[in-house]
Tab-separated table of C-alpha atoms in Angstrom:
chain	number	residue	atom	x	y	z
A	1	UNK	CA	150.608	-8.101	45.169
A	2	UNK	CA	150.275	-5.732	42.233
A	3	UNK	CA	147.333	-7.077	39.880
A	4	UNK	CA	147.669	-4.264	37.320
A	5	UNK	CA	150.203	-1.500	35.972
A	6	UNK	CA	151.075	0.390	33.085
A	7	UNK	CA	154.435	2.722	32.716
A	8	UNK	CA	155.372	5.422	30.165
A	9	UNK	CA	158.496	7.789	29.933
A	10	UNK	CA	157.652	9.730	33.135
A	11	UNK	CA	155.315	7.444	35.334
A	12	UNK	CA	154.382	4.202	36.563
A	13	UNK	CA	150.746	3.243	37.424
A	14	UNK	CA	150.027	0.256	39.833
A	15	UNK	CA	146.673	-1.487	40.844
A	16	UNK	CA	147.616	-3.248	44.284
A	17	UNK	CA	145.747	-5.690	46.151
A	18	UNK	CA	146.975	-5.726	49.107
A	19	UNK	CA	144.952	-7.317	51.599
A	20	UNK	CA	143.349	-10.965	50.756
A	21	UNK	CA	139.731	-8.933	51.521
A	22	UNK	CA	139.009	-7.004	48.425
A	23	UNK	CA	137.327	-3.817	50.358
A	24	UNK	CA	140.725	-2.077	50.295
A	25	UNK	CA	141.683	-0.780	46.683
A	26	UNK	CA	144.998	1.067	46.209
A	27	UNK	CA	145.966	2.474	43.059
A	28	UNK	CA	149.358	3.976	43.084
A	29	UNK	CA	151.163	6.877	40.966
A	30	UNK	CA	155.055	6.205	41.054
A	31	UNK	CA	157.423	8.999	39.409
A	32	UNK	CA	160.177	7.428	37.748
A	33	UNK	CA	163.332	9.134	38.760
A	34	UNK	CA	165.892	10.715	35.864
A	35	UNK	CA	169.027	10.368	37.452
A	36	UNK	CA	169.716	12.908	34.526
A	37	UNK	CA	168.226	15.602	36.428
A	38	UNK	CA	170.411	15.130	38.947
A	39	UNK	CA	173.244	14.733	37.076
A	40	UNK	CA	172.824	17.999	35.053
A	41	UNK	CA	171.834	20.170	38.311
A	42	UNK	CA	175.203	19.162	39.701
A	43	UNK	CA	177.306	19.897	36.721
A	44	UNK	CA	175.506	23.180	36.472
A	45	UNK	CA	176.228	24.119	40.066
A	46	UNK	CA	179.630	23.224	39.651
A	47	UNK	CA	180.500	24.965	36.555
A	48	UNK	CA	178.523	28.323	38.120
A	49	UNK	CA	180.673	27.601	41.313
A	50	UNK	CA	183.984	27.075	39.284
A	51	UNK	CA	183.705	30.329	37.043
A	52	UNK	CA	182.967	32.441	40.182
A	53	UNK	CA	186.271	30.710	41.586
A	54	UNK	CA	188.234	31.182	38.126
A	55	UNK	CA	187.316	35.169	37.982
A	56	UNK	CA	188.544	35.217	41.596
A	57	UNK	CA	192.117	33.532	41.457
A	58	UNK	CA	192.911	34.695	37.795
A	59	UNK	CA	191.121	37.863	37.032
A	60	UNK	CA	191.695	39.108	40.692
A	61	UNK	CA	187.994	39.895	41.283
A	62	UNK	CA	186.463	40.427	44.589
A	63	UNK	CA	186.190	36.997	47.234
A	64	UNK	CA	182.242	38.584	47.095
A	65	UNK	CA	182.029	36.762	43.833
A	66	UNK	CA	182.794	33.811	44.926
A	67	UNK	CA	179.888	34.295	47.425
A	68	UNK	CA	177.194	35.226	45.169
A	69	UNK	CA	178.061	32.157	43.274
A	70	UNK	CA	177.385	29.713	46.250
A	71	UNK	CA	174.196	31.648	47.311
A	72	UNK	CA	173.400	31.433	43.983
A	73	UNK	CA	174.296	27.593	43.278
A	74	UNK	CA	171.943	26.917	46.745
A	75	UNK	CA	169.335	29.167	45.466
A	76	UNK	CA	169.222	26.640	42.454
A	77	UNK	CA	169.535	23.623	44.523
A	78	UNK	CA	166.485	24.596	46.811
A	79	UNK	CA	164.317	25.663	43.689
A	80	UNK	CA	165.012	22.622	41.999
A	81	UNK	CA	165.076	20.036	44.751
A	82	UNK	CA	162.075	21.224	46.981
A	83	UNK	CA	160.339	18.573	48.474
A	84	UNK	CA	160.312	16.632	44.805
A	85	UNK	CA	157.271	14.059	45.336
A	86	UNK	CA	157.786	10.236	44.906
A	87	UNK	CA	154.289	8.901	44.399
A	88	UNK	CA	150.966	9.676	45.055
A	89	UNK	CA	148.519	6.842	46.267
A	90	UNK	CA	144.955	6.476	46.302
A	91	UNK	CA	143.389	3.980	48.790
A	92	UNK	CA	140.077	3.716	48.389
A	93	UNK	CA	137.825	1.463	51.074
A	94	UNK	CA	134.264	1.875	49.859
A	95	UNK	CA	132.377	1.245	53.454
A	96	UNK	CA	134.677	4.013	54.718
A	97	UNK	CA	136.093	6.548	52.515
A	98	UNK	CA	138.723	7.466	50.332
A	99	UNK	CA	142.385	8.405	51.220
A	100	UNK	CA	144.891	10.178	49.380
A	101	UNK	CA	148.196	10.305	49.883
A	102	UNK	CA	151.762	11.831	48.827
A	103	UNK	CA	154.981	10.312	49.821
A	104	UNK	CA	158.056	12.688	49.269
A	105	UNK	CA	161.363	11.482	48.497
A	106	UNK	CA	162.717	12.520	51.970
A	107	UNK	CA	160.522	9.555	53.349
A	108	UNK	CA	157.733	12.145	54.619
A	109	UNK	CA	154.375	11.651	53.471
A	110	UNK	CA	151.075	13.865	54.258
A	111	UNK	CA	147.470	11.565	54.268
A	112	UNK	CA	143.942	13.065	54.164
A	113	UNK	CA	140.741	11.618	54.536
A	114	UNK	CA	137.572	11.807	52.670
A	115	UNK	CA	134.259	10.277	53.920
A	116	UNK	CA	132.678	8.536	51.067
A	117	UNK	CA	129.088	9.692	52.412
A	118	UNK	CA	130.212	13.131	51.139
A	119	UNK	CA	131.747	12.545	47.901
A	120	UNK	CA	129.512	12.949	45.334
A	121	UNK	CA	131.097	12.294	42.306
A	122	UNK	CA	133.986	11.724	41.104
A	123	UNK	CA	135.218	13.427	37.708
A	124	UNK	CA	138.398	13.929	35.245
A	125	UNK	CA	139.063	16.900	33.823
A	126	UNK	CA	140.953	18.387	31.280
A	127	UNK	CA	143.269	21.498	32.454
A	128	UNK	CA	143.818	24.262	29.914
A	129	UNK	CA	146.231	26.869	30.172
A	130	UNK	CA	148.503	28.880	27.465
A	131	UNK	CA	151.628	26.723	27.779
A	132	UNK	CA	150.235	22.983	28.349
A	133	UNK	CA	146.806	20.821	28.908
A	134	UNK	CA	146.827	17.907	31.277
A	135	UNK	CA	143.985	15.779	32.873
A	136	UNK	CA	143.442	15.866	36.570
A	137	UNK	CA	141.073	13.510	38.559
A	138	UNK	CA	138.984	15.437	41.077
A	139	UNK	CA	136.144	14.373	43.947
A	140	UNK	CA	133.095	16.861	44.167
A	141	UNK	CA	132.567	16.917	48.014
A	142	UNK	CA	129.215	17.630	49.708
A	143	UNK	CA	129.308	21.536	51.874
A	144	UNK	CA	133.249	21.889	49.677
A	145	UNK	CA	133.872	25.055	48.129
A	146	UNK	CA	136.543	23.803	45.830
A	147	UNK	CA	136.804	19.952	44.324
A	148	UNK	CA	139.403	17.679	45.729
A	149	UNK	CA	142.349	16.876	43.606
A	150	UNK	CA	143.118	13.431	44.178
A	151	UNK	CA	147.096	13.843	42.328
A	152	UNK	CA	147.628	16.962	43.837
A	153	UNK	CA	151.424	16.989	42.655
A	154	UNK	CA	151.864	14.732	39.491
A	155	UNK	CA	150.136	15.111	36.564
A	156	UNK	CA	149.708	11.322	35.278
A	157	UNK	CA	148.161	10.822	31.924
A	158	UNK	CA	144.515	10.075	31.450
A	159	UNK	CA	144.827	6.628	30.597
A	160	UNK	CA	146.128	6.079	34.036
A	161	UNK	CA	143.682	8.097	35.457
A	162	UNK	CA	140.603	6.578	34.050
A	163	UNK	CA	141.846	3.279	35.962
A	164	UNK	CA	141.548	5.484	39.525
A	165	UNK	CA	138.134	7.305	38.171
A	166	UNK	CA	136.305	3.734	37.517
A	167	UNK	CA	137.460	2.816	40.788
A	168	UNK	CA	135.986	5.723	42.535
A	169	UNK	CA	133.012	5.584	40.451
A	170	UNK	CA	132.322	1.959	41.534
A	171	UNK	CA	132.804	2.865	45.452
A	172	UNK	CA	130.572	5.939	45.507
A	173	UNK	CA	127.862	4.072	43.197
A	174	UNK	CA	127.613	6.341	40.832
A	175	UNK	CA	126.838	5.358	37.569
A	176	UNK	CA	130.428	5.819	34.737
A	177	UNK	CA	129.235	8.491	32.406
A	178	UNK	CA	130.398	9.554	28.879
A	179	UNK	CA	130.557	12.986	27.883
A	180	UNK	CA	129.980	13.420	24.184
A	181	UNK	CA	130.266	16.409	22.632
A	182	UNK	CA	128.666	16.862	19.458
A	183	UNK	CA	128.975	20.330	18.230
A	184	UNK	CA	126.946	23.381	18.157
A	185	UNK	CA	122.873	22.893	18.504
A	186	UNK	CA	120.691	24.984	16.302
């Protein structure tokens, strides 16, 4: 039973409750799927595929044209259809742990663990770089060199994300907390 959701352009968000006990929270990230896409990486492959074939039976170029064009048109295929993610889910059972998972659209999904006696916080932040910024929700884990993304391969937008940080916050006890910035001191 899904108690909770919000959707925009690119994603879905769901709150479910599965189970009648309320110790299991699952918060889901769903990509919505642009048949588009699809549709415009097939016409492209086909139009590549049909020049190569056009140059070969009316301009009498070499059948090694018509080659490239097909290792090019998979080339394209595989960049552009590798392992494409379907949602991301975060189950979080407070006596145990937290775990994350990511379900592909070839039905394969990957699942790791994370002992909730070694997370020690939870936090969302905001990724920086020349071309975009994005929000990403990350667990600080005790004897961890590096944070734990919790969406490793969507980038949801921080209004769904706060949803899955109060959650987190409330099974590892630690208290929600406001940063404010106010400027330079002095």
């Amino acid at each position: 039973m899904v108690e909770f959701s919000i959707s925009n352009a690119r994603y879905n968000y769901m709150h479910d409750q599965k189970y009648p006990s309320e110790d299991v929270d699952i918060h889901h990230i769903v990509l919505r799927r642009s048949d588009a896409k699809y549709f415009l990486l097939y016409a492209s492959t086909n139009f590549v595929l049909a020049c190569g074939i056009y140059l070969y039976v009316f301009k009498e170029k070499s059948i090694s044209l018509v080659y490239y064009t097909l290792l090019f048109d998979i080339l394209l295929v595989k960049l552009l259809l590798r392992k494409p993610v379907n949602k991301e889910s975060v189950v979080i059972m407070p006596a145990f742990g937290v775990q994350l998972e990511t379900h592909y659209m070839s039905g394969e999904f990957i699942r790791s663990f994370v002992p909730i006696d070694k997370i020690l916080k939870p936090v969302l932040l905001e990724c920086v770089t020349p071309v975009t910024c994005y929000w990403t929700l990350s667990l600080i884990v005790r004897e961890e060199s590096e944070m734990v993304l919790v969406f490793k391969n969507l980038r949801p937008p921080v209004k769904m994300l706060v949803h899955v940080w109060k959650a987190l916050c409330a099974a590892t006890d630690n208290k929600e907390e406001i940063c404010i910035h106010t400027g330079r001191d002095g």
